[in-house]
Coordinates of N, CA and C in Angstrom, one line a residue:
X1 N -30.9 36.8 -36.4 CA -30.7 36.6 -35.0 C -31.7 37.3 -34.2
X2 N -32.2 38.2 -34.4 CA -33.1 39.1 -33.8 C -34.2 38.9 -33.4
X3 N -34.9 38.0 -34.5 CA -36.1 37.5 -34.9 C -36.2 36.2 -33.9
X4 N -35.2 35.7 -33.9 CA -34.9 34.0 -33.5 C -35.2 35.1 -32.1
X5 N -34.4 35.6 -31.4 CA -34.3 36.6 -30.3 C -35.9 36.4 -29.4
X6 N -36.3 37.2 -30.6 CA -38.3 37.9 -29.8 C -38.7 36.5 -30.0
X7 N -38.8 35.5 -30.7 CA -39.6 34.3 -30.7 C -39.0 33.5 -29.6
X8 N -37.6 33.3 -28.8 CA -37.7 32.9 -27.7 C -38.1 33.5 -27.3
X9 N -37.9 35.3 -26.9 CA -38.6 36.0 -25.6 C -39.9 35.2 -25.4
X10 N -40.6 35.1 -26.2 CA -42.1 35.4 -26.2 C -42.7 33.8 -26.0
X11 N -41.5 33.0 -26.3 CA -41.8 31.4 -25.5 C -42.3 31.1 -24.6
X12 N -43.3 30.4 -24.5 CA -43.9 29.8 -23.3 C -44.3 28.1 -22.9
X13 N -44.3 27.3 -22.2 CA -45.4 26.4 -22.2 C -46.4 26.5 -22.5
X14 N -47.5 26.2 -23.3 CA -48.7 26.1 -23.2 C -49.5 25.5 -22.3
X15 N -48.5 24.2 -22.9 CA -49.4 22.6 -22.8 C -48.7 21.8 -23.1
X16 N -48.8 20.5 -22.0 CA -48.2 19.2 -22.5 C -49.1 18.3 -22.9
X17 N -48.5 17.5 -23.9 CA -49.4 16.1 -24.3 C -48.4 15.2 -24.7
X18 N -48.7 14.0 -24.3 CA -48.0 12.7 -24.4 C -46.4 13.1 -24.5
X19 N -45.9 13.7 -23.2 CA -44.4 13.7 -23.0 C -43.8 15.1 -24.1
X20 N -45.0 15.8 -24.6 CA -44.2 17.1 -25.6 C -44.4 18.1 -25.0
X21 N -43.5 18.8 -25.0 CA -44.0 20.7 -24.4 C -44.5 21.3 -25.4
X22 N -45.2 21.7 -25.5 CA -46.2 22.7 -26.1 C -45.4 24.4 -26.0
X23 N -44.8 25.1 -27.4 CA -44.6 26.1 -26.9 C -43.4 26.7 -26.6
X24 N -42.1 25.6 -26.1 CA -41.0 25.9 -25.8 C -40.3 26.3 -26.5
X25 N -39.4 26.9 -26.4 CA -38.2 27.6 -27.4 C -36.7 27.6 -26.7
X26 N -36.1 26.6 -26.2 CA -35.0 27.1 -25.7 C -33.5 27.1 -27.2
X27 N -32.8 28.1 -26.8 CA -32.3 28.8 -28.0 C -30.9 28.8 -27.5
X28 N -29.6 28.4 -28.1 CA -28.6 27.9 -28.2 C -28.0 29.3 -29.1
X29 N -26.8 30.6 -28.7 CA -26.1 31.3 -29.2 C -24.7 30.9 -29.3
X30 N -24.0 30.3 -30.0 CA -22.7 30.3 -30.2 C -21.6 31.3 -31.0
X31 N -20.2 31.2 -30.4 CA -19.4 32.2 -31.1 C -20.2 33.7 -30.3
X32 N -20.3 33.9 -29.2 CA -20.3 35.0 -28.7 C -19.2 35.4 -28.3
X33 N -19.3 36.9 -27.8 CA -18.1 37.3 -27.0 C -18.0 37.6 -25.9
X34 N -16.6 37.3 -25.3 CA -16.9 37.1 -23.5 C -17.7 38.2 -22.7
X35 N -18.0 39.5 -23.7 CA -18.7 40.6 -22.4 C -20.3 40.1 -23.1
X36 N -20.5 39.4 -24.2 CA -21.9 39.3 -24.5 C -22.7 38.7 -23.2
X37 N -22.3 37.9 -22.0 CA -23.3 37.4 -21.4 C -24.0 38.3 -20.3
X38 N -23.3 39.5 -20.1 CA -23.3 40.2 -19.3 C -24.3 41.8 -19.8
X39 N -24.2 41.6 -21.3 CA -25.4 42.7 -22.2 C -26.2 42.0 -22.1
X40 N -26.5 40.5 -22.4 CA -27.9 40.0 -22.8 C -28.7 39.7 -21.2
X41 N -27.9 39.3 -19.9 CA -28.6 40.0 -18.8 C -28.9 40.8 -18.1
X42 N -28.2 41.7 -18.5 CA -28.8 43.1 -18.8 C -29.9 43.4 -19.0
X43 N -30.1 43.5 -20.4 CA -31.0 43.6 -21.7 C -32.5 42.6 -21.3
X44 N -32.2 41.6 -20.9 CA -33.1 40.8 -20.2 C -33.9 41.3 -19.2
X45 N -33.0 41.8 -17.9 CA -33.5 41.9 -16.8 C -34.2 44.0 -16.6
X46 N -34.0 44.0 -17.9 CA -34.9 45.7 -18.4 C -35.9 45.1 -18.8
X47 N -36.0 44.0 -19.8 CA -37.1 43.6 -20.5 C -38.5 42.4 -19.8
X48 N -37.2 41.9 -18.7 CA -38.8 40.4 -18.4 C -38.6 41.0 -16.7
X49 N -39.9 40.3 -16.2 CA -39.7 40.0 -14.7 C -38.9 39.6 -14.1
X50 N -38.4 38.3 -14.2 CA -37.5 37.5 -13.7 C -36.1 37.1 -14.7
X51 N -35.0 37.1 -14.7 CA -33.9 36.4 -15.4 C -32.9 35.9 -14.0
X52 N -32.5 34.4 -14.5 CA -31.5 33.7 -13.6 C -30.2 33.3 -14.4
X53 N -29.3 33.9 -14.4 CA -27.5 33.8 -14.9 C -27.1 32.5 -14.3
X54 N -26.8 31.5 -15.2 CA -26.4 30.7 -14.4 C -24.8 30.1 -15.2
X55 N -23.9 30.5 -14.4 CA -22.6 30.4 -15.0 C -22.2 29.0 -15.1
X56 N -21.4 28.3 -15.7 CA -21.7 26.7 -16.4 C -20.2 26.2 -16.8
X57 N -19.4 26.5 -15.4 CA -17.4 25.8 -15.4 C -17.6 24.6 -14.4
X58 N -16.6 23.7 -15.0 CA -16.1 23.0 -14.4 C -16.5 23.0 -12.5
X59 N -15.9 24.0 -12.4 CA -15.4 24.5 -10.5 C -17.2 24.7 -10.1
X60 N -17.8 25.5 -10.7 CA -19.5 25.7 -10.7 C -20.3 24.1 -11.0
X61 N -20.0 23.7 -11.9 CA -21.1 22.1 -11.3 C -20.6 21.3 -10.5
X62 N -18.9 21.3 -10.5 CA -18.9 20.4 -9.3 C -19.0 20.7 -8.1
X63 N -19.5 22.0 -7.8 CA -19.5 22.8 -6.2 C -20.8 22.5 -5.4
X64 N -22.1 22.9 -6.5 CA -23.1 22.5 -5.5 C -24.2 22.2 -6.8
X65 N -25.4 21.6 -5.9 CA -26.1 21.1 -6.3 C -27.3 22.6 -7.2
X66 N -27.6 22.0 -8.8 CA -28.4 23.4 -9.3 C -30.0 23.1 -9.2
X67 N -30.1 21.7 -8.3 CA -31.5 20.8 -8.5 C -32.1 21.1 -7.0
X68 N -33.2 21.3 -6.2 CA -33.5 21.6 -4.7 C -32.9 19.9 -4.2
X69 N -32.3 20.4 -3.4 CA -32.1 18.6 -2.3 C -32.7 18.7 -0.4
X70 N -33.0 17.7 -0.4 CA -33.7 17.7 1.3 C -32.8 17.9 1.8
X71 N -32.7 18.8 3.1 CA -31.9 18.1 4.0 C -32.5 17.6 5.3
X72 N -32.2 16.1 5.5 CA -33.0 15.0 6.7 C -32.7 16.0 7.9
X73 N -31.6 16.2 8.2 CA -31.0 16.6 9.7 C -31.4 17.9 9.6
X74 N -31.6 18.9 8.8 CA -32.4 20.0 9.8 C -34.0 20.1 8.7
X75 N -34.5 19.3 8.0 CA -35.3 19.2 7.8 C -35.6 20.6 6.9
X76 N -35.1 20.7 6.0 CA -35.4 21.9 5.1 C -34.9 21.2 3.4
X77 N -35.9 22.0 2.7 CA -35.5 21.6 1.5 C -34.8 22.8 0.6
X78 N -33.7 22.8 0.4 CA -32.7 24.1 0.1 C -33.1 24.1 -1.4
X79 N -33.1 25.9 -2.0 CA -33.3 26.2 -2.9 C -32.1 25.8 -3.9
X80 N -32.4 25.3 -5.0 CA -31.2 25.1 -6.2 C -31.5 26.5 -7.5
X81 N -30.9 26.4 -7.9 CA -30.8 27.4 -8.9 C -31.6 27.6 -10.2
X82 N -32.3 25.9 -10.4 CA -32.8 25.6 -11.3 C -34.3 25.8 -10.6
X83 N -35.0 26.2 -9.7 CA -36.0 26.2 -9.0 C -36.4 27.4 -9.2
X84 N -37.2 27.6 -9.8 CA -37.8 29.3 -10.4 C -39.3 29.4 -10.4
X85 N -39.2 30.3 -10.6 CA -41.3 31.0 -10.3 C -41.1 30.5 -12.2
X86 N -42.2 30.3 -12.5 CA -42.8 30.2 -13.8 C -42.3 31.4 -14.3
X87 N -42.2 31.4 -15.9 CA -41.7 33.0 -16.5 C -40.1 33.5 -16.3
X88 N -39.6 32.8 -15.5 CA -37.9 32.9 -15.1 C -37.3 32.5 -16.8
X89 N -36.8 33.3 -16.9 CA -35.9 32.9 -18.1 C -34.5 32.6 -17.5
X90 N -34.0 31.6 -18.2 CA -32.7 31.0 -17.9 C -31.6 31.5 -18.7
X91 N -30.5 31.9 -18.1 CA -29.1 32.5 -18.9 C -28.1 31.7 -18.6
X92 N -27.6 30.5 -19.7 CA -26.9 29.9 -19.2 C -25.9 29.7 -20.0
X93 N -24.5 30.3 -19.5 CA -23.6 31.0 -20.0 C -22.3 30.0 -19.6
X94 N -21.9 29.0 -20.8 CA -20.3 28.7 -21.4 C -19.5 29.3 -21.7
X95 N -19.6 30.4 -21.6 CA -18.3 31.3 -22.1 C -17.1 31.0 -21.5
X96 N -17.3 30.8 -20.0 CA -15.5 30.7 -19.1 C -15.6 28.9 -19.4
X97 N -16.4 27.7 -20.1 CA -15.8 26.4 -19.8 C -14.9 25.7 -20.3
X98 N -14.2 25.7 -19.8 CA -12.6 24.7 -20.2 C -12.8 23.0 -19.6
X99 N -11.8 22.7 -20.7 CA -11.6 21.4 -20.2 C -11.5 20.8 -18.6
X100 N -11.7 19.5 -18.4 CA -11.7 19.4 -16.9 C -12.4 18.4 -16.6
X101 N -12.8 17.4 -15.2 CA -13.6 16.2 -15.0 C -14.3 16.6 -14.1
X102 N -15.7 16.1 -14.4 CA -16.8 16.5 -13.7 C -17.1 15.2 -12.6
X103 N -17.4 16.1 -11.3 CA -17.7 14.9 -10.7 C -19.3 14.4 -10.7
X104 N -19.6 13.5 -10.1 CA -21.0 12.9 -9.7 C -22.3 14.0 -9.7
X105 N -21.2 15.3 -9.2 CA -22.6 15.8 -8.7 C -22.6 16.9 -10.2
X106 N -21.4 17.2 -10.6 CA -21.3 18.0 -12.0 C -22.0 17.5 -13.1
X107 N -21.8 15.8 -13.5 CA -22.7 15.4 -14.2 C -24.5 15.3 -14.0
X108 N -24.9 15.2 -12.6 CA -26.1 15.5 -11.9 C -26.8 16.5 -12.7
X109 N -25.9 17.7 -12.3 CA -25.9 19.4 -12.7 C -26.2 19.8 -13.9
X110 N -25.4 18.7 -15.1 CA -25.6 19.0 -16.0 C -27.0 18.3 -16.9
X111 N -27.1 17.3 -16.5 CA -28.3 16.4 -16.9 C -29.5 17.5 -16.1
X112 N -29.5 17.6 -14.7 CA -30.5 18.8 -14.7 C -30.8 19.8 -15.6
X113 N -29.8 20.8 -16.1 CA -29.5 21.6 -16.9 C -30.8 21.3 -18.2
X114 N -30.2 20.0 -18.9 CA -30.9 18.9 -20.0 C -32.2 19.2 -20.0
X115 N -32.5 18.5 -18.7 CA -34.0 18.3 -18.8 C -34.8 19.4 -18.5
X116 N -34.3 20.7 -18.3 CA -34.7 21.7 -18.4 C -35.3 22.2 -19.8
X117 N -33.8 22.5 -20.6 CA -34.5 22.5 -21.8 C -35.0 21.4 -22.3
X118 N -35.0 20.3 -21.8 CA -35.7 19.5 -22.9 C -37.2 19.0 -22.7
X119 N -37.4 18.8 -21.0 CA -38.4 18.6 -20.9 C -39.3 19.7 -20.1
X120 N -38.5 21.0 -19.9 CA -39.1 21.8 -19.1 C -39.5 21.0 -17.5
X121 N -38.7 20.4 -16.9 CA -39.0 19.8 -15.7 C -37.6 20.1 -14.8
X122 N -37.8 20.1 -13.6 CA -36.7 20.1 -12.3 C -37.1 19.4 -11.7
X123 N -35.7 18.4 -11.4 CA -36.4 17.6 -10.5 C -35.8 18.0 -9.1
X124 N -36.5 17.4 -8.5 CA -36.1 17.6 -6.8 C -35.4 16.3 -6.4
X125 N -34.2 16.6 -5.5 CA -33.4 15.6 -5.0 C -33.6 15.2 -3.4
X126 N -35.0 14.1 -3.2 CA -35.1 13.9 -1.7 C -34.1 12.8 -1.2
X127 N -32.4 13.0 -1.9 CA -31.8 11.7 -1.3 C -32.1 10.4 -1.4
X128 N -33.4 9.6 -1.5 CA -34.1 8.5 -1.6 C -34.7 8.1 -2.8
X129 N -35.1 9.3 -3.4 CA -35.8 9.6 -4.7 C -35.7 11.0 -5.1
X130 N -36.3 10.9 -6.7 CA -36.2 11.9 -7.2 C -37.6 12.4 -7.2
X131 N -37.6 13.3 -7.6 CA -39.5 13.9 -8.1 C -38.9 14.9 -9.3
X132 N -39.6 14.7 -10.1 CA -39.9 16.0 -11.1 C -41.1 16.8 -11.2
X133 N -40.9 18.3 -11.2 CA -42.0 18.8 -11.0 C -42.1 19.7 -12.2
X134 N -43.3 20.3 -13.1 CA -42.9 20.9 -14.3 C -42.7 22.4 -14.1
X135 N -41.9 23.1 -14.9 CA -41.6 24.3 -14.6 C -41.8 24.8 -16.4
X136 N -41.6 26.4 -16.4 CA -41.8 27.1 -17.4 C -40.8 27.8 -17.4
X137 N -39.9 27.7 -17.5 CA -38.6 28.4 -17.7 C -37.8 28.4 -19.3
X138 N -38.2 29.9 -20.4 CA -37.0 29.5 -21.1 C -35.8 29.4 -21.3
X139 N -35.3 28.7 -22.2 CA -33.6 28.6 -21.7 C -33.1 29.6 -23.0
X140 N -31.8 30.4 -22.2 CA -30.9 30.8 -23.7 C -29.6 30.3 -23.1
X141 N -28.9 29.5 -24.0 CA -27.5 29.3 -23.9 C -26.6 30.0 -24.8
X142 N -25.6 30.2 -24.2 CA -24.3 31.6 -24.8 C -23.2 30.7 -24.7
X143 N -22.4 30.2 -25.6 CA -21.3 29.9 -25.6 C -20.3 30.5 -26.7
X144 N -19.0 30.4 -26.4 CA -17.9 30.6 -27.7 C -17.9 30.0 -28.2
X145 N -18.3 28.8 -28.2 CA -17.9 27.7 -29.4 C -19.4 26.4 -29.2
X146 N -18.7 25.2 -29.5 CA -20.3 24.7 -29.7 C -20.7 24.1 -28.0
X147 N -21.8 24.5 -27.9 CA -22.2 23.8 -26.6 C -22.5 22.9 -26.2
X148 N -22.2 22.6 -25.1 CA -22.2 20.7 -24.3 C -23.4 20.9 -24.1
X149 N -24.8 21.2 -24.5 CA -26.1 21.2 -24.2 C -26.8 21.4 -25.6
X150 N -27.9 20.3 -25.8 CA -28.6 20.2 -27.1 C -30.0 21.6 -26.9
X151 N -30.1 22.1 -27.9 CA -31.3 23.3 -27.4 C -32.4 23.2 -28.7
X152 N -33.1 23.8 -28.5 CA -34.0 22.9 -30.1 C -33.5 23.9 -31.1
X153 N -33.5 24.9 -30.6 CA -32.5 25.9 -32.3 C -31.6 26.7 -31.8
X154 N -30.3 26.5 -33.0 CA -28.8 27.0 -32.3 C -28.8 28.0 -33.6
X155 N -27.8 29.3 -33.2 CA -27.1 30.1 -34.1 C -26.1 30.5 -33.7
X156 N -25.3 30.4 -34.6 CA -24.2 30.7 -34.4 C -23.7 32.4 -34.9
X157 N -23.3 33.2 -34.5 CA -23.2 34.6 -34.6 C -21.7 34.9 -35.5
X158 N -21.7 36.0 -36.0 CA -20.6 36.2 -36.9 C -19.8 37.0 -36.4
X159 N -18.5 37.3 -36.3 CA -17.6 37.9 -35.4 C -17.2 39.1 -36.0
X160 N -18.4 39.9 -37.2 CA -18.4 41.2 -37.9 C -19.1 42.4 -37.1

């Protein structure tokens, strides 16, 4: 687990070619325990520049948007959560998700989420259209059990 650990740390984009990231490591923890998300941002935020917790219930994606969206009437484009300086590592933590129905904008949230780790892209929500722009953000996901998000390598931890 350790090893898997420093080789996400040390993940980056390189380079894209023909729709592949070059480089990425986003890394899937399962069977954690509920104070682990709170050591590993910790432990993170001693170790890198930047780290973003992004807690991942029910009540949390259907609340607001984690993608930047315009707004026409005062003409500003509001920061989302998923919108990071390059080098941001992502902590995205299942541990409180329970059952429940997501709305429009929770499913939005979570396909954002997706294409994070999968394409390293966020897209921007201008209302009319979308844009995706590429970002460098690795992902770690922390859950109890198995995660509603595909990550390219998962481990599951032992409760010894």
């Amino acid at each position: 687990v350790a090893e898997t650990l420093l080789v996400h740390l040390m993940s980056r984009v390189h380079y894209r070619m023909s729709g592949q990231v070059i480089g990425k490591m986003s890394l899937a923890l399962l069977n954690v325990p509920p104070s682990f998300p709170k050591i590993v941002k910790d432990l993170f935020a001693d170790l890198l520049p930047t780290v973003n917790k992004i807690e991942v219930t029910i009540q949390n994606m259907n609340k607001e948007a984690l993608m930047p969206v315009k707004d026409y009437d005062l003409n500003h484009l509001s920061q989302g959560k998923l919108q990071n300086a390059n080098g941001t590592h992502l902590i995205i933590d299942e541990t409180n998700l329970n059952e429940g129905k997501l709305s429009d904008l929770g499913v939005k949230n979570l396909r954002a989420i997706q294409q994070v780790i999968e394409e390293q892209k966020v897209n921007y929500d201008f209302k009319y259209h979308q844009m995706a722009f590429a970002t460098d953000s690795p992902v770690l996901v922390l859950s109890t059990k198995k995660s509603i998000l595909k990550c390219d390598c998962t481990v599951k931890l032992n409760n010894s």
